[in-house]
Short mmCIF file of C-alpha atoms in Angstrom, two decimals:
data_model
loop_
_atom_site.label_atom_id
_atom_site.label_comp_id
_atom_site.label_asym_id
_atom_site.label_seq_id
_atom_site.Cartn_x
_atom_site.Cartn_y
_atom_site.Cartn_z
CA MET C 1 -14.88 49.67 136.58
CA THR C 2 -17.14 51.56 134.18
CA GLY C 3 -19.80 48.84 134.44
CA THR C 4 -19.71 48.98 138.24
CA ARG C 5 -20.00 52.77 138.17
CA CYS C 6 -22.99 52.59 135.83
CA ALA C 7 -24.66 49.98 138.01
CA MET C 8 -24.15 52.11 141.13
CA SER C 9 -25.48 55.16 139.30
CA ALA C 10 -28.58 53.25 138.19
CA LEU C 11 -29.15 51.93 141.72
CA ALA C 12 -28.84 55.44 143.14
CA GLY C 13 -31.27 56.72 140.50
CA TYR C 14 -33.84 54.06 141.33
CA THR C 15 -33.43 54.83 145.04
CA TRP C 16 -34.01 58.57 144.57
CA MET C 17 -37.00 58.00 142.27
CA SER C 18 -38.52 55.45 144.65
CA LEU C 19 -38.25 58.04 147.42
CA ALA C 20 -39.91 60.68 145.23
CA VAL C 21 -42.77 58.35 144.27
CA LEU C 22 -43.30 57.35 147.90
CA ILE C 23 -43.45 61.01 148.97
CA TRP C 24 -45.88 61.97 146.20
CA ALA C 25 -48.14 59.01 146.98
CA SER C 26 -47.93 59.67 150.72
CA TRP C 27 -48.88 63.30 150.14
CA LEU C 28 -52.18 62.20 148.58
CA VAL C 29 -52.90 60.00 151.59
CA LEU C 30 -51.69 62.32 154.37
CA THR C 31 -53.45 65.38 152.94
CA SER C 32 -56.84 63.81 153.69
CA SER C 33 -57.83 66.30 156.40
CA GLY C 34 -60.16 64.76 158.94
CA HIS C 35 -58.80 61.28 158.19
CA THR C 36 -55.07 61.49 158.86
CA THR C 37 -54.83 64.86 160.61
CA ALA C 38 -56.87 67.23 162.76
CA LEU C 39 -55.52 70.20 160.84
CA SER C 40 -57.60 71.95 158.20
CA ILE C 41 -56.79 72.00 154.49
CA LEU C 42 -55.80 75.66 154.89
CA ASP C 43 -53.26 74.66 157.56
CA LEU C 44 -51.74 72.02 155.29
CA ALA C 45 -51.60 74.44 152.36
CA GLY C 46 -49.96 77.02 154.62
CA PHE C 47 -47.24 74.60 155.71
CA ARG C 48 -46.60 73.50 152.11
CA ALA C 49 -46.17 77.11 150.97
CA ILE C 50 -44.62 79.06 153.83
CA ILE C 51 -41.92 76.63 154.98
CA PRO C 52 -40.33 76.16 151.51
CA ALA C 53 -40.67 79.91 150.91
CA LEU C 54 -38.69 80.70 154.06
CA MET C 55 -36.04 78.05 153.43
CA LEU C 56 -35.57 79.06 149.78
CA ALA C 57 -35.77 82.82 150.36
CA PRO C 58 -31.98 83.30 149.93
CA LEU C 59 -32.12 81.45 146.59
CA LEU C 60 -35.05 83.57 145.45
CA TRP C 61 -33.21 86.77 146.40
CA ARG C 62 -30.03 85.64 144.64
CA HIS C 63 -31.98 85.02 141.41
CA ARG C 64 -34.31 88.01 141.74
CA GLN C 65 -33.32 89.32 138.32
CA THR C 66 -34.33 86.02 136.72
CA VAL C 67 -37.67 86.21 138.52
CA ALA C 68 -38.15 89.80 137.36
CA ARG C 69 -37.53 88.76 133.75
CA LEU C 70 -40.21 86.09 134.05
CA GLY C 71 -42.84 88.72 134.63
CA VAL C 72 -46.01 88.72 136.69
CA LYS C 73 -48.07 86.53 134.35
CA ARG C 74 -45.63 83.63 134.25
CA CYS C 75 -45.05 83.76 138.00
CA LEU C 76 -48.79 83.69 138.65
CA LEU C 77 -49.22 80.72 136.32
CA MET C 78 -46.51 78.87 138.22
CA SER C 79 -48.01 79.76 141.59
CA ALA C 80 -51.14 77.80 140.64
CA TYR C 81 -49.22 74.71 141.79
CA GLY C 82 -49.03 76.20 145.28
CA ALA C 83 -52.08 77.19 147.29
CA PRO C 84 -54.70 76.61 144.52
CA PHE C 85 -53.43 73.08 143.82
CA THR C 86 -53.14 72.09 147.48
CA LEU C 87 -56.55 73.48 148.43
CA CYS C 88 -58.33 71.85 145.48
CA VAL C 89 -56.77 68.42 145.95
CA GLY C 90 -57.13 68.65 149.73
CA TYR C 91 -60.83 69.45 149.61
CA GLY C 92 -61.32 66.84 146.91
CA LEU C 93 -59.76 64.18 149.13
CA SER C 94 -62.36 64.93 151.81
CA LEU C 95 -65.09 63.98 149.34
CA ALA C 96 -63.60 61.26 147.12
CA PRO C 97 -61.18 58.32 147.63
CA VAL C 98 -57.43 58.51 147.16
CA ALA C 99 -57.67 56.03 144.26
CA HIS C 100 -59.80 58.56 142.37
CA ALA C 101 -57.31 61.33 143.15
CA GLY C 102 -54.44 59.12 141.99
CA ALA C 103 -56.13 58.45 138.67
CA MET C 104 -57.27 62.02 138.04
CA VAL C 105 -54.66 64.38 139.47
CA PRO C 106 -51.32 62.98 138.19
CA GLY C 107 -53.19 61.25 135.36
CA LEU C 108 -54.92 64.28 133.87
CA MET C 109 -52.03 66.68 134.45
CA PRO C 110 -50.21 65.54 131.25
CA ILE C 111 -53.48 65.90 129.31
CA PHE C 112 -53.89 69.49 130.46
CA SER C 113 -50.18 70.08 129.75
CA ILE C 114 -50.65 68.85 126.18
CA ALA C 115 -53.69 71.11 125.73
CA ILE C 116 -51.91 74.17 127.14
CA GLY C 117 -48.81 73.40 125.09
CA ALA C 118 -50.88 73.08 121.92
CA VAL C 119 -52.61 76.43 122.50
CA PHE C 120 -49.68 78.52 123.74
CA LEU C 121 -46.53 76.74 122.52
CA ASN C 122 -47.71 75.23 119.21
CA GLU C 123 -46.81 71.71 120.40
CA ARG C 124 -48.23 68.75 118.51
CA LEU C 125 -49.06 65.18 119.51
CA ASN C 126 -47.08 62.30 118.06
CA GLN C 127 -48.45 58.78 117.75
CA ARG C 128 -47.06 57.60 121.09
CA GLN C 129 -48.55 60.57 122.91
CA ALA C 130 -51.92 60.02 121.24
CA VAL C 131 -52.06 56.42 122.49
CA ALA C 132 -51.01 57.56 125.97
CA VAL C 133 -53.71 60.25 126.02
CA LEU C 134 -56.43 57.74 125.11
CA LEU C 135 -55.34 55.36 127.87
CA ILE C 136 -55.04 58.12 130.48
CA LEU C 137 -58.45 59.59 129.64
CA SER C 138 -60.06 56.14 129.79
CA GLY C 139 -59.23 55.89 133.50
CA PRO C 140 -61.16 58.99 134.69
CA VAL C 141 -64.00 58.15 132.29
CA ALA C 142 -64.35 54.73 133.92
CA ILE C 143 -64.35 56.29 137.40
CA LEU C 144 -66.89 58.96 136.43
CA SER C 145 -69.18 56.36 134.86
CA SER C 146 -69.02 54.24 138.00
CA SER C 147 -69.50 57.24 140.30
CA SER C 148 -72.72 58.29 138.56
CA GLN C 149 -74.30 55.08 139.89
CA ALA C 150 -73.01 55.47 143.46
CA SER C 151 -75.29 56.46 146.33
CA ALA C 152 -73.07 59.43 147.24
CA SER C 153 -72.60 60.48 143.62
CA ASP C 154 -73.07 64.22 144.33
CA GLN C 155 -70.28 64.20 146.91
CA LEU C 156 -68.01 62.16 144.62
CA TRP C 157 -68.66 64.43 141.66
CA THR C 158 -67.79 67.50 143.75
CA GLY C 159 -64.54 65.83 144.78
CA HIS C 160 -63.83 64.99 141.13
CA VAL C 161 -64.32 68.64 140.13
CA PHE C 162 -61.70 69.63 142.71
CA PHE C 163 -59.33 66.98 141.32
CA PHE C 164 -59.84 68.30 137.79
CA LEU C 165 -59.04 71.83 138.94
CA GLY C 166 -55.99 70.66 140.89
CA SER C 167 -54.69 68.79 137.87
CA PHE C 168 -55.16 71.88 135.69
CA PHE C 169 -53.27 74.08 138.19
CA TRP C 170 -50.42 71.55 138.26
CA ALA C 171 -50.28 71.62 134.46
CA CYS C 172 -50.06 75.43 134.44
CA PHE C 173 -46.96 75.21 136.61
CA THR C 174 -45.43 72.37 134.61
CA VAL C 175 -45.79 73.99 131.19
CA THR C 176 -44.61 77.41 132.37
CA SER C 177 -41.56 76.21 134.29
CA ARG C 178 -40.59 73.86 131.44
CA ALA C 179 -40.93 76.57 128.79
CA GLN C 180 -38.75 78.94 130.84
CA ASP C 181 -36.16 76.24 131.69
CA LEU C 182 -36.18 77.04 135.41
CA PRO C 183 -34.17 75.03 137.97
CA PRO C 184 -36.51 72.99 140.21
CA PHE C 185 -35.69 74.73 143.48
CA LEU C 186 -36.06 78.21 141.98
CA ALA C 187 -39.47 77.24 140.59
CA THR C 188 -40.41 75.89 144.02
CA ALA C 189 -39.24 79.13 145.67
CA ILE C 190 -41.42 81.23 143.35
CA VAL C 191 -44.47 79.05 144.00
CA GLY C 192 -43.93 79.13 147.77
CA ALA C 193 -43.38 82.89 147.92
CA LEU C 194 -46.49 83.81 145.93
CA SER C 195 -48.63 81.26 147.75
CA THR C 196 -47.44 82.68 151.07
CA VAL C 197 -48.46 86.19 150.03
CA VAL C 198 -51.97 84.92 149.26
CA LEU C 199 -52.38 82.45 152.12
CA ALA C 200 -50.80 84.26 155.06
CA PRO C 201 -53.51 86.96 155.47
CA VAL C 202 -56.32 84.42 155.05
CA TRP C 203 -54.63 82.00 157.43
CA MET C 204 -54.28 84.67 160.11
CA LEU C 205 -57.65 86.40 159.72
CA ALA C 206 -60.11 83.70 158.67
CA ASP C 207 -61.57 81.25 161.15
CA LEU C 208 -60.53 78.28 159.04
CA SER C 209 -57.49 77.02 160.95
CA ASN C 210 -57.39 74.15 163.43
CA LEU C 211 -53.96 74.97 164.84
CA ASP C 212 -55.49 75.82 168.22
CA ILE C 213 -57.13 72.41 168.64
CA ALA C 214 -54.79 70.05 166.82
CA PRO C 215 -52.28 68.03 168.90
CA ARG C 216 -48.76 69.43 168.85
CA ALA C 217 -47.40 66.15 167.50
CA ASP C 218 -49.83 66.39 164.59
CA ILE C 219 -48.79 69.99 163.88
CA ALA C 220 -45.09 69.13 164.02
CA PHE C 221 -45.48 66.08 161.77
CA GLN C 222 -47.53 67.87 159.11
CA ALA C 223 -45.25 70.91 159.18
CA VAL C 224 -42.24 68.69 158.49
CA PHE C 225 -44.00 66.48 155.96
CA GLN C 226 -45.86 69.17 154.02
CA GLY C 227 -43.19 71.85 154.17
CA ILE C 228 -39.91 69.95 154.04
CA VAL C 229 -40.52 66.39 152.85
CA SER C 230 -43.19 67.13 150.23
CA GLY C 231 -42.14 70.69 149.46
CA LEU C 232 -38.36 70.20 149.22
CA VAL C 233 -37.13 66.62 149.55
CA SER C 234 -39.40 65.31 146.79
CA VAL C 235 -38.09 68.01 144.43
CA PHE C 236 -34.48 67.09 145.20
CA ALA C 237 -35.16 63.34 144.95
CA PHE C 238 -36.86 63.65 141.56
CA SER C 239 -34.10 65.94 140.27
CA GLN C 240 -31.45 63.44 141.34
CA GLY C 241 -33.37 60.54 139.83
CA LEU C 242 -33.79 62.42 136.56
CA ARG C 243 -30.08 63.30 136.49
CA LEU C 244 -29.02 59.71 137.03
CA MET C 245 -31.69 57.88 135.02
CA GLY C 246 -33.06 60.25 132.41
CA ALA C 247 -36.27 58.99 130.77
CA GLN C 248 -36.45 55.94 133.02
CA ALA C 249 -37.02 58.25 136.00
CA ALA C 250 -40.07 59.78 134.35
CA ALA C 251 -41.46 56.32 133.62
CA LEU C 252 -40.96 55.25 137.22
CA SER C 253 -42.78 58.35 138.49
CA ALA C 254 -45.89 57.07 136.69
CA LEU C 255 -46.28 54.50 139.46
CA THR C 256 -47.44 57.23 141.89
CA PRO C 257 -51.22 56.64 141.43
CA GLY C 258 -50.91 52.92 142.12
CA VAL C 259 -48.67 53.41 145.15
CA ALA C 260 -51.10 56.00 146.55
CA ALA C 261 -54.03 53.60 146.16
CA LEU C 262 -52.08 50.86 147.95
CA LEU C 263 -51.09 53.17 150.83
CA ALA C 264 -54.72 54.26 151.25
CA ILE C 265 -55.77 50.71 152.12
CA PRO C 266 -53.96 50.41 155.49
CA VAL C 267 -53.88 54.13 156.33
CA LEU C 268 -57.41 55.21 155.37
CA GLY C 269 -59.18 51.88 155.01
CA GLN C 270 -60.08 52.77 151.41
CA VAL C 271 -60.10 49.57 149.37
CA PRO C 272 -60.33 50.41 145.66
CA SER C 273 -63.14 48.81 143.72
CA ALA C 274 -62.59 46.72 140.61
CA VAL C 275 -63.43 49.76 138.48
CA ASP C 276 -60.93 51.88 140.41
CA VAL C 277 -58.19 49.27 139.90
CA PHE C 278 -59.00 49.04 136.20
CA ALA C 279 -58.88 52.84 135.90
CA LEU C 280 -55.54 53.01 137.72
CA VAL C 281 -54.06 50.36 135.41
CA LEU C 282 -55.15 52.37 132.37
CA VAL C 283 -53.77 55.62 133.75
CA VAL C 284 -50.44 54.15 134.88
CA THR C 285 -49.99 52.38 131.54
CA GLY C 286 -50.69 55.61 129.67
CA LEU C 287 -48.29 57.60 131.87
CA ILE C 288 -45.52 55.03 131.35
CA ILE C 289 -46.03 55.06 127.57
CA ARG C 290 -45.93 58.85 127.55
CA ALA C 291 -42.90 59.08 129.84
CA SER C 292 -40.93 56.37 128.03
CA GLY C 293 -40.90 58.53 124.92
CA ARG C 294 -38.65 61.13 126.55
CA LYS C 295 -35.21 61.80 125.09
CA ASP C 296 -33.57 62.92 128.31
CA ILE C 297 -29.93 62.03 128.81
CA PRO C 298 -28.76 61.03 132.29
CA GLY C 299 -26.66 63.79 133.76
CA LYS C 300 -28.78 66.57 132.25
CA VAL C 301 -31.63 67.51 134.50
CA GLY C 302 -34.64 69.21 133.00
CA ALA C 303 -36.17 72.23 134.63
CA SER C 304 -39.56 70.81 135.47
CA VAL C 305 -40.00 68.98 138.71
CA GLN C 306 -42.74 66.85 137.16
CA ALA C 307 -42.56 63.87 134.84
CA THR C 308 -43.44 65.57 131.58
CA PRO C 309 -41.43 65.45 128.38
CA PRO C 310 -39.44 68.58 127.57
CA VAL C 311 -40.44 70.14 124.29
CA GLN C 312 -38.60 72.86 122.40
CA PRO C 313 -41.38 75.37 121.67
CA ARG C 314 -41.56 76.96 118.26
CA LYS C 315 -43.33 80.14 119.27
CA SER C 316 -44.48 80.98 122.74
CA ARG C 317 -47.61 82.99 123.35
CA LEU C 318 -46.82 83.26 127.05
CA ARG C 319 -44.72 86.37 126.45
#
């Protein structure tokens, strides 16, 4: 009976993590404004912030004292994963292929997390992490070297800069939420609320929205996908996968860049080059090595909604 229960738990964990990976990869593809939607990047960022903020408002109010104890600086660092992240990655996807985004955004996020953790939390690299870092960095280096010889290198480089910034913003959220041991949905509520405060005035006043010209079906689909599926369901799916599988869930999440590149072929017609495939293999391998070193125990869900190893900080400078 115990063996059957364990097998069912593992199957459920793989199912939840597969759903999370599919959503994350789909987000990279479906956020390519002008390719998969008539909506602007600002519209997509608005949906991704405002809808989760409204749905999680009761949770945010119930834990308002916890939020107050976090302070303005920590909340602002976490909010970088909201509007700044979405806008940077969204604009980057209009200039560079999804395969490049897959290698750079989820690939470089752990690198930035390590750097931030070393500066502010006194974290140190072990041997496994050092190998993973070298492999992960080799992927973007290969892409950048190849892009410098491309005919549209200026456009690609601009897209790559946006990807670098998006990855850094993601890392700010990851390190802060992990250090404060926040539940995933509360962290999501904070990000959505602060992003809404910033985006709502711009969205209403600036002439950067395409809501008036986009088809209603497009608006409805992106509102559901960006706000509910990407903003909430992916968080729940990853949390469930992590609870049921522990470290294996983090390793499985490393497949996101490869899945995104595969989805981009039929949806966007973007066939990755040999260099892109090589870079993705390096990045995915590095992410799996890094994630497989986690010590998580199934049944104990970490606070971060991303696949980064929890570290007990010695001294935090984020206070």
